[in-house]
mmCIF file of the C-alpha atoms, coordinates in Angstrom:
data_MODEL
# 
_entry.id   MODEL 
# 
loop_
_atom_site.group_PDB 
_atom_site.id 
_atom_site.type_symbol 
_atom_site.label_atom_id 
_atom_site.label_alt_id 
_atom_site.label_comp_id 
_atom_site.label_asym_id 
_atom_site.label_entity_id 
_atom_site.label_seq_id 
_atom_site.pdbx_PDB_ins_code 
_atom_site.Cartn_x 
_atom_site.Cartn_y 
_atom_site.Cartn_z 
_atom_site.occupancy 
_atom_site.B_iso_or_equiv 
_atom_site.pdbx_formal_charge 
_atom_site.auth_seq_id 
_atom_site.auth_comp_id 
_atom_site.auth_asym_id 
_atom_site.auth_atom_id 
_atom_site.pdbx_PDB_model_num 
ATOM 1   C CA . UNK A 1 1   ? -82.513  -54.234 -221.986 1.00 0.00 ? 1   UNK A CA 1 
ATOM 2   C CA . UNK A 1 2   ? -79.468  -54.781 -223.398 1.00 0.00 ? 2   UNK A CA 1 
ATOM 3   C CA . UNK A 1 3   ? -76.639  -52.814 -222.691 1.00 0.00 ? 3   UNK A CA 1 
ATOM 4   C CA . UNK A 1 4   ? -74.875  -50.168 -225.134 1.00 0.00 ? 4   UNK A CA 1 
ATOM 5   C CA . UNK A 1 5   ? -72.271  -48.553 -223.207 1.00 0.00 ? 5   UNK A CA 1 
ATOM 6   C CA . UNK A 1 6   ? -68.542  -49.910 -222.572 1.00 0.00 ? 6   UNK A CA 1 
ATOM 7   C CA . UNK A 1 7   ? -68.466  -51.784 -219.596 1.00 0.00 ? 7   UNK A CA 1 
ATOM 8   C CA . UNK A 1 8   ? -65.604  -49.447 -218.763 1.00 0.00 ? 8   UNK A CA 1 
ATOM 9   C CA . UNK A 1 9   ? -68.253  -46.669 -218.148 1.00 0.00 ? 9   UNK A CA 1 
ATOM 10  C CA . UNK A 1 10  ? -70.497  -49.513 -215.200 1.00 0.00 ? 10  UNK A CA 1 
ATOM 11  C CA . UNK A 1 11  ? -69.735  -47.214 -212.813 1.00 0.00 ? 11  UNK A CA 1 
ATOM 12  C CA . UNK A 1 12  ? -70.679  -43.837 -213.768 1.00 0.00 ? 12  UNK A CA 1 
ATOM 13  C CA . UNK A 1 13  ? -74.096  -45.741 -215.435 1.00 0.00 ? 13  UNK A CA 1 
ATOM 14  C CA . UNK A 1 14  ? -75.203  -47.851 -212.872 1.00 0.00 ? 14  UNK A CA 1 
ATOM 15  C CA . UNK A 1 15  ? -75.528  -44.490 -210.610 1.00 0.00 ? 15  UNK A CA 1 
ATOM 16  C CA . UNK A 1 16  ? -77.732  -43.078 -212.648 1.00 0.00 ? 16  UNK A CA 1 
ATOM 17  C CA . UNK A 1 17  ? -81.380  -44.334 -212.493 1.00 0.00 ? 17  UNK A CA 1 
ATOM 18  C CA . UNK A 1 18  ? -82.474  -46.417 -215.570 1.00 0.00 ? 18  UNK A CA 1 
ATOM 19  C CA . UNK A 1 19  ? -84.657  -43.675 -217.168 1.00 0.00 ? 19  UNK A CA 1 
ATOM 20  C CA . UNK A 1 20  ? -81.956  -41.790 -217.259 1.00 0.00 ? 20  UNK A CA 1 
ATOM 21  C CA . UNK A 1 21  ? -80.103  -44.207 -219.035 1.00 0.00 ? 21  UNK A CA 1 
ATOM 22  C CA . UNK A 1 22  ? -83.165  -44.564 -221.286 1.00 0.00 ? 22  UNK A CA 1 
ATOM 23  C CA . UNK A 1 23  ? -83.507  -40.908 -221.986 1.00 0.00 ? 23  UNK A CA 1 
ATOM 24  C CA . UNK A 1 24  ? -79.957  -40.590 -222.887 1.00 0.00 ? 24  UNK A CA 1 
ATOM 25  C CA . UNK A 1 25  ? -79.865  -43.642 -225.406 1.00 0.00 ? 25  UNK A CA 1 
ATOM 26  C CA . UNK A 1 26  ? -83.065  -41.649 -227.397 1.00 0.00 ? 26  UNK A CA 1 
ATOM 27  C CA . UNK A 1 27  ? -81.054  -38.623 -227.105 1.00 0.00 ? 27  UNK A CA 1 
ATOM 28  C CA . UNK A 1 28  ? -77.988  -40.310 -229.419 1.00 0.00 ? 28  UNK A CA 1 
ATOM 29  C CA . UNK A 1 29  ? -80.441  -42.248 -231.542 1.00 0.00 ? 29  UNK A CA 1 
ATOM 30  C CA . UNK A 1 30  ? -82.671  -39.673 -232.467 1.00 0.00 ? 30  UNK A CA 1 
ATOM 31  C CA . UNK A 1 31  ? -79.086  -36.937 -233.240 1.00 0.00 ? 31  UNK A CA 1 
ATOM 32  C CA . UNK A 1 32  ? -78.767  -36.264 -236.950 1.00 0.00 ? 32  UNK A CA 1 
ATOM 33  C CA . UNK A 1 33  ? -75.293  -34.814 -237.910 1.00 0.00 ? 33  UNK A CA 1 
ATOM 34  C CA . UNK A 1 34  ? -75.271  -34.216 -241.657 1.00 0.00 ? 34  UNK A CA 1 
ATOM 35  C CA . UNK A 1 35  ? -78.510  -35.444 -241.951 1.00 0.00 ? 35  UNK A CA 1 
ATOM 36  C CA . UNK A 1 36  ? -77.559  -39.411 -240.912 1.00 0.00 ? 36  UNK A CA 1 
ATOM 37  C CA . UNK A 1 37  ? -78.533  -40.211 -237.717 1.00 0.00 ? 37  UNK A CA 1 
ATOM 38  C CA . UNK A 1 38  ? -76.043  -41.353 -234.982 1.00 0.00 ? 38  UNK A CA 1 
ATOM 39  C CA . UNK A 1 39  ? -75.083  -44.702 -234.431 1.00 0.00 ? 39  UNK A CA 1 
ATOM 40  C CA . UNK A 1 40  ? -74.545  -45.881 -230.974 1.00 0.00 ? 40  UNK A CA 1 
ATOM 41  C CA . UNK A 1 41  ? -70.861  -46.327 -230.502 1.00 0.00 ? 41  UNK A CA 1 
ATOM 42  C CA . UNK A 1 42  ? -69.340  -48.363 -227.341 1.00 0.00 ? 42  UNK A CA 1 
ATOM 43  C CA . UNK A 1 43  ? -65.883  -47.177 -227.844 1.00 0.00 ? 43  UNK A CA 1 
ATOM 44  C CA . UNK A 1 44  ? -67.080  -43.629 -228.037 1.00 0.00 ? 44  UNK A CA 1 
ATOM 45  C CA . UNK A 1 45  ? -65.090  -41.194 -226.020 1.00 0.00 ? 45  UNK A CA 1 
ATOM 46  C CA . UNK A 1 46  ? -68.340  -39.161 -225.898 1.00 0.00 ? 46  UNK A CA 1 
ATOM 47  C CA . UNK A 1 47  ? -70.253  -40.982 -224.259 1.00 0.00 ? 47  UNK A CA 1 
ATOM 48  C CA . UNK A 1 48  ? -67.675  -40.771 -221.099 1.00 0.00 ? 48  UNK A CA 1 
ATOM 49  C CA . UNK A 1 49  ? -68.831  -37.094 -220.812 1.00 0.00 ? 49  UNK A CA 1 
ATOM 50  C CA . UNK A 1 50  ? -72.003  -37.826 -221.747 1.00 0.00 ? 50  UNK A CA 1 
ATOM 51  C CA . UNK A 1 51  ? -72.582  -40.298 -218.771 1.00 0.00 ? 51  UNK A CA 1 
ATOM 52  C CA . UNK A 1 52  ? -70.297  -37.553 -216.673 1.00 0.00 ? 52  UNK A CA 1 
ATOM 53  C CA . UNK A 1 53  ? -72.665  -35.095 -217.486 1.00 0.00 ? 53  UNK A CA 1 
ATOM 54  C CA . UNK A 1 54  ? -76.143  -36.564 -216.858 1.00 0.00 ? 54  UNK A CA 1 
ATOM 55  C CA . UNK A 1 55  ? -74.118  -37.784 -214.083 1.00 0.00 ? 55  UNK A CA 1 
ATOM 56  C CA . UNK A 1 56  ? -73.360  -34.414 -212.189 1.00 0.00 ? 56  UNK A CA 1 
ATOM 57  C CA . UNK A 1 57  ? -76.910  -33.008 -213.038 1.00 0.00 ? 57  UNK A CA 1 
ATOM 58  C CA . UNK A 1 58  ? -78.548  -35.744 -211.465 1.00 0.00 ? 58  UNK A CA 1 
ATOM 59  C CA . UNK A 1 59  ? -76.220  -35.441 -208.508 1.00 0.00 ? 59  UNK A CA 1 
ATOM 60  C CA . UNK A 1 60  ? -76.979  -31.588 -208.490 1.00 0.00 ? 60  UNK A CA 1 
ATOM 61  C CA . UNK A 1 61  ? -80.465  -31.657 -208.833 1.00 0.00 ? 61  UNK A CA 1 
ATOM 62  C CA . UNK A 1 62  ? -80.299  -34.492 -205.645 1.00 0.00 ? 62  UNK A CA 1 
ATOM 63  C CA . UNK A 1 63  ? -78.934  -32.299 -203.579 1.00 0.00 ? 63  UNK A CA 1 
ATOM 64  C CA . UNK A 1 64  ? -80.888  -29.323 -204.043 1.00 0.00 ? 64  UNK A CA 1 
ATOM 65  C CA . UNK A 1 65  ? -83.848  -31.391 -203.925 1.00 0.00 ? 65  UNK A CA 1 
ATOM 66  C CA . UNK A 1 66  ? -82.386  -32.072 -199.909 1.00 0.00 ? 66  UNK A CA 1 
ATOM 67  C CA . UNK A 1 67  ? -81.403  -28.807 -199.262 1.00 0.00 ? 67  UNK A CA 1 
ATOM 68  C CA . UNK A 1 68  ? -85.311  -28.013 -200.287 1.00 0.00 ? 68  UNK A CA 1 
ATOM 69  C CA . UNK A 1 69  ? -86.142  -30.980 -197.781 1.00 0.00 ? 69  UNK A CA 1 
ATOM 70  C CA . UNK A 1 70  ? -83.637  -29.615 -194.901 1.00 0.00 ? 70  UNK A CA 1 
ATOM 71  C CA . UNK A 1 71  ? -85.092  -25.685 -195.367 1.00 0.00 ? 71  UNK A CA 1 
ATOM 72  C CA . UNK A 1 72  ? -88.770  -27.505 -195.477 1.00 0.00 ? 72  UNK A CA 1 
ATOM 73  C CA . UNK A 1 73  ? -87.814  -28.927 -192.147 1.00 0.00 ? 73  UNK A CA 1 
ATOM 74  C CA . UNK A 1 74  ? -86.210  -25.956 -190.894 1.00 0.00 ? 74  UNK A CA 1 
ATOM 75  C CA . UNK A 1 75  ? -89.261  -24.027 -191.476 1.00 0.00 ? 75  UNK A CA 1 
ATOM 76  C CA . UNK A 1 76  ? -91.805  -26.696 -190.107 1.00 0.00 ? 76  UNK A CA 1 
ATOM 77  C CA . UNK A 1 77  ? -89.921  -27.108 -187.017 1.00 0.00 ? 77  UNK A CA 1 
ATOM 78  C CA . UNK A 1 78  ? -90.294  -22.867 -186.573 1.00 0.00 ? 78  UNK A CA 1 
ATOM 79  C CA . UNK A 1 79  ? -93.662  -23.073 -186.984 1.00 0.00 ? 79  UNK A CA 1 
ATOM 80  C CA . UNK A 1 80  ? -93.874  -26.152 -184.586 1.00 0.00 ? 80  UNK A CA 1 
ATOM 81  C CA . UNK A 1 81  ? -91.666  -23.597 -181.887 1.00 0.00 ? 81  UNK A CA 1 
ATOM 82  C CA . UNK A 1 82  ? -93.794  -20.903 -182.470 1.00 0.00 ? 82  UNK A CA 1 
ATOM 83  C CA . UNK A 1 83  ? -97.554  -22.757 -182.640 1.00 0.00 ? 83  UNK A CA 1 
ATOM 84  C CA . UNK A 1 84  ? -95.724  -24.115 -179.123 1.00 0.00 ? 84  UNK A CA 1 
ATOM 85  C CA . UNK A 1 85  ? -94.810  -20.714 -177.571 1.00 0.00 ? 85  UNK A CA 1 
ATOM 86  C CA . UNK A 1 86  ? -98.538  -19.683 -178.167 1.00 0.00 ? 86  UNK A CA 1 
ATOM 87  C CA . UNK A 1 87  ? -99.864  -22.423 -176.690 1.00 0.00 ? 87  UNK A CA 1 
ATOM 88  C CA . UNK A 1 88  ? -97.949  -21.441 -173.473 1.00 0.00 ? 88  UNK A CA 1 
ATOM 89  C CA . UNK A 1 89  ? -98.937  -18.629 -173.705 1.00 0.00 ? 89  UNK A CA 1 
ATOM 90  C CA . UNK A 1 90  ? -102.654 -19.126 -174.214 1.00 0.00 ? 90  UNK A CA 1 
ATOM 91  C CA . UNK A 1 91  ? -102.337 -21.580 -171.191 1.00 0.00 ? 91  UNK A CA 1 
ATOM 92  C CA . UNK A 1 92  ? -101.030 -19.201 -169.491 1.00 0.00 ? 92  UNK A CA 1 
ATOM 93  C CA . UNK A 1 93  ? -103.251 -16.086 -169.994 1.00 0.00 ? 93  UNK A CA 1 
ATOM 94  C CA . UNK A 1 94  ? -106.324 -19.004 -168.970 1.00 0.00 ? 94  UNK A CA 1 
ATOM 95  C CA . UNK A 1 95  ? -104.498 -19.791 -165.423 1.00 0.00 ? 95  UNK A CA 1 
ATOM 96  C CA . UNK A 1 96  ? -104.321 -15.791 -165.149 1.00 0.00 ? 96  UNK A CA 1 
ATOM 97  C CA . UNK A 1 97  ? -108.169 -15.150 -165.754 1.00 0.00 ? 97  UNK A CA 1 
ATOM 98  C CA . UNK A 1 98  ? -108.929 -18.410 -163.655 1.00 0.00 ? 98  UNK A CA 1 
ATOM 99  C CA . UNK A 1 99  ? -107.047 -17.168 -160.627 1.00 0.00 ? 99  UNK A CA 1 
ATOM 100 C CA . UNK A 1 100 ? -108.271 -13.294 -160.982 1.00 0.00 ? 100 UNK A CA 1 
ATOM 101 C CA . UNK A 1 101 ? -112.392 -15.252 -161.314 1.00 0.00 ? 101 UNK A CA 1 
ATOM 102 C CA . UNK A 1 102 ? -111.295 -17.043 -158.185 1.00 0.00 ? 102 UNK A CA 1 
ATOM 103 C CA . UNK A 1 103 ? -110.170 -14.061 -156.166 1.00 0.00 ? 103 UNK A CA 1 
ATOM 104 C CA . UNK A 1 104 ? -113.299 -12.379 -157.519 1.00 0.00 ? 104 UNK A CA 1 
ATOM 105 C CA . UNK A 1 105 ? -115.444 -14.762 -156.391 1.00 0.00 ? 105 UNK A CA 1 
ATOM 106 C CA . UNK A 1 106 ? -113.305 -15.106 -152.877 1.00 0.00 ? 106 UNK A CA 1 
ATOM 107 C CA . UNK A 1 107 ? -113.865 -11.241 -152.506 1.00 0.00 ? 107 UNK A CA 1 
ATOM 108 C CA . UNK A 1 108 ? -117.419 -11.022 -153.071 1.00 0.00 ? 108 UNK A CA 1 
ATOM 109 C CA . UNK A 1 109 ? -118.310 -13.700 -150.598 1.00 0.00 ? 109 UNK A CA 1 
ATOM 110 C CA . UNK A 1 110 ? -115.554 -13.037 -147.972 1.00 0.00 ? 110 UNK A CA 1 
# 
């Protein structure tokens, strides 16, 4: 795809996924002002603001996903720890039951 923005914006554009860049291009091309479709103007200062806003939005979404993943990992870790405690308690109960059975058995034999 040909570059439709000024090379001054390359650092911003390079941080965005290609799908977002393509979507921005279509959004600009489909915008009408006073009934006329907008032209892609490489030198437009509005492009910089558009790219900056889109990058900020994209980074916020990535941060939210990281936080959600971190929260999920923490909840998963808590569940694993809880299951481990339950397992240890169950094993302790079984050991006590086995010990009690052995004591009963010896008592009855003795």
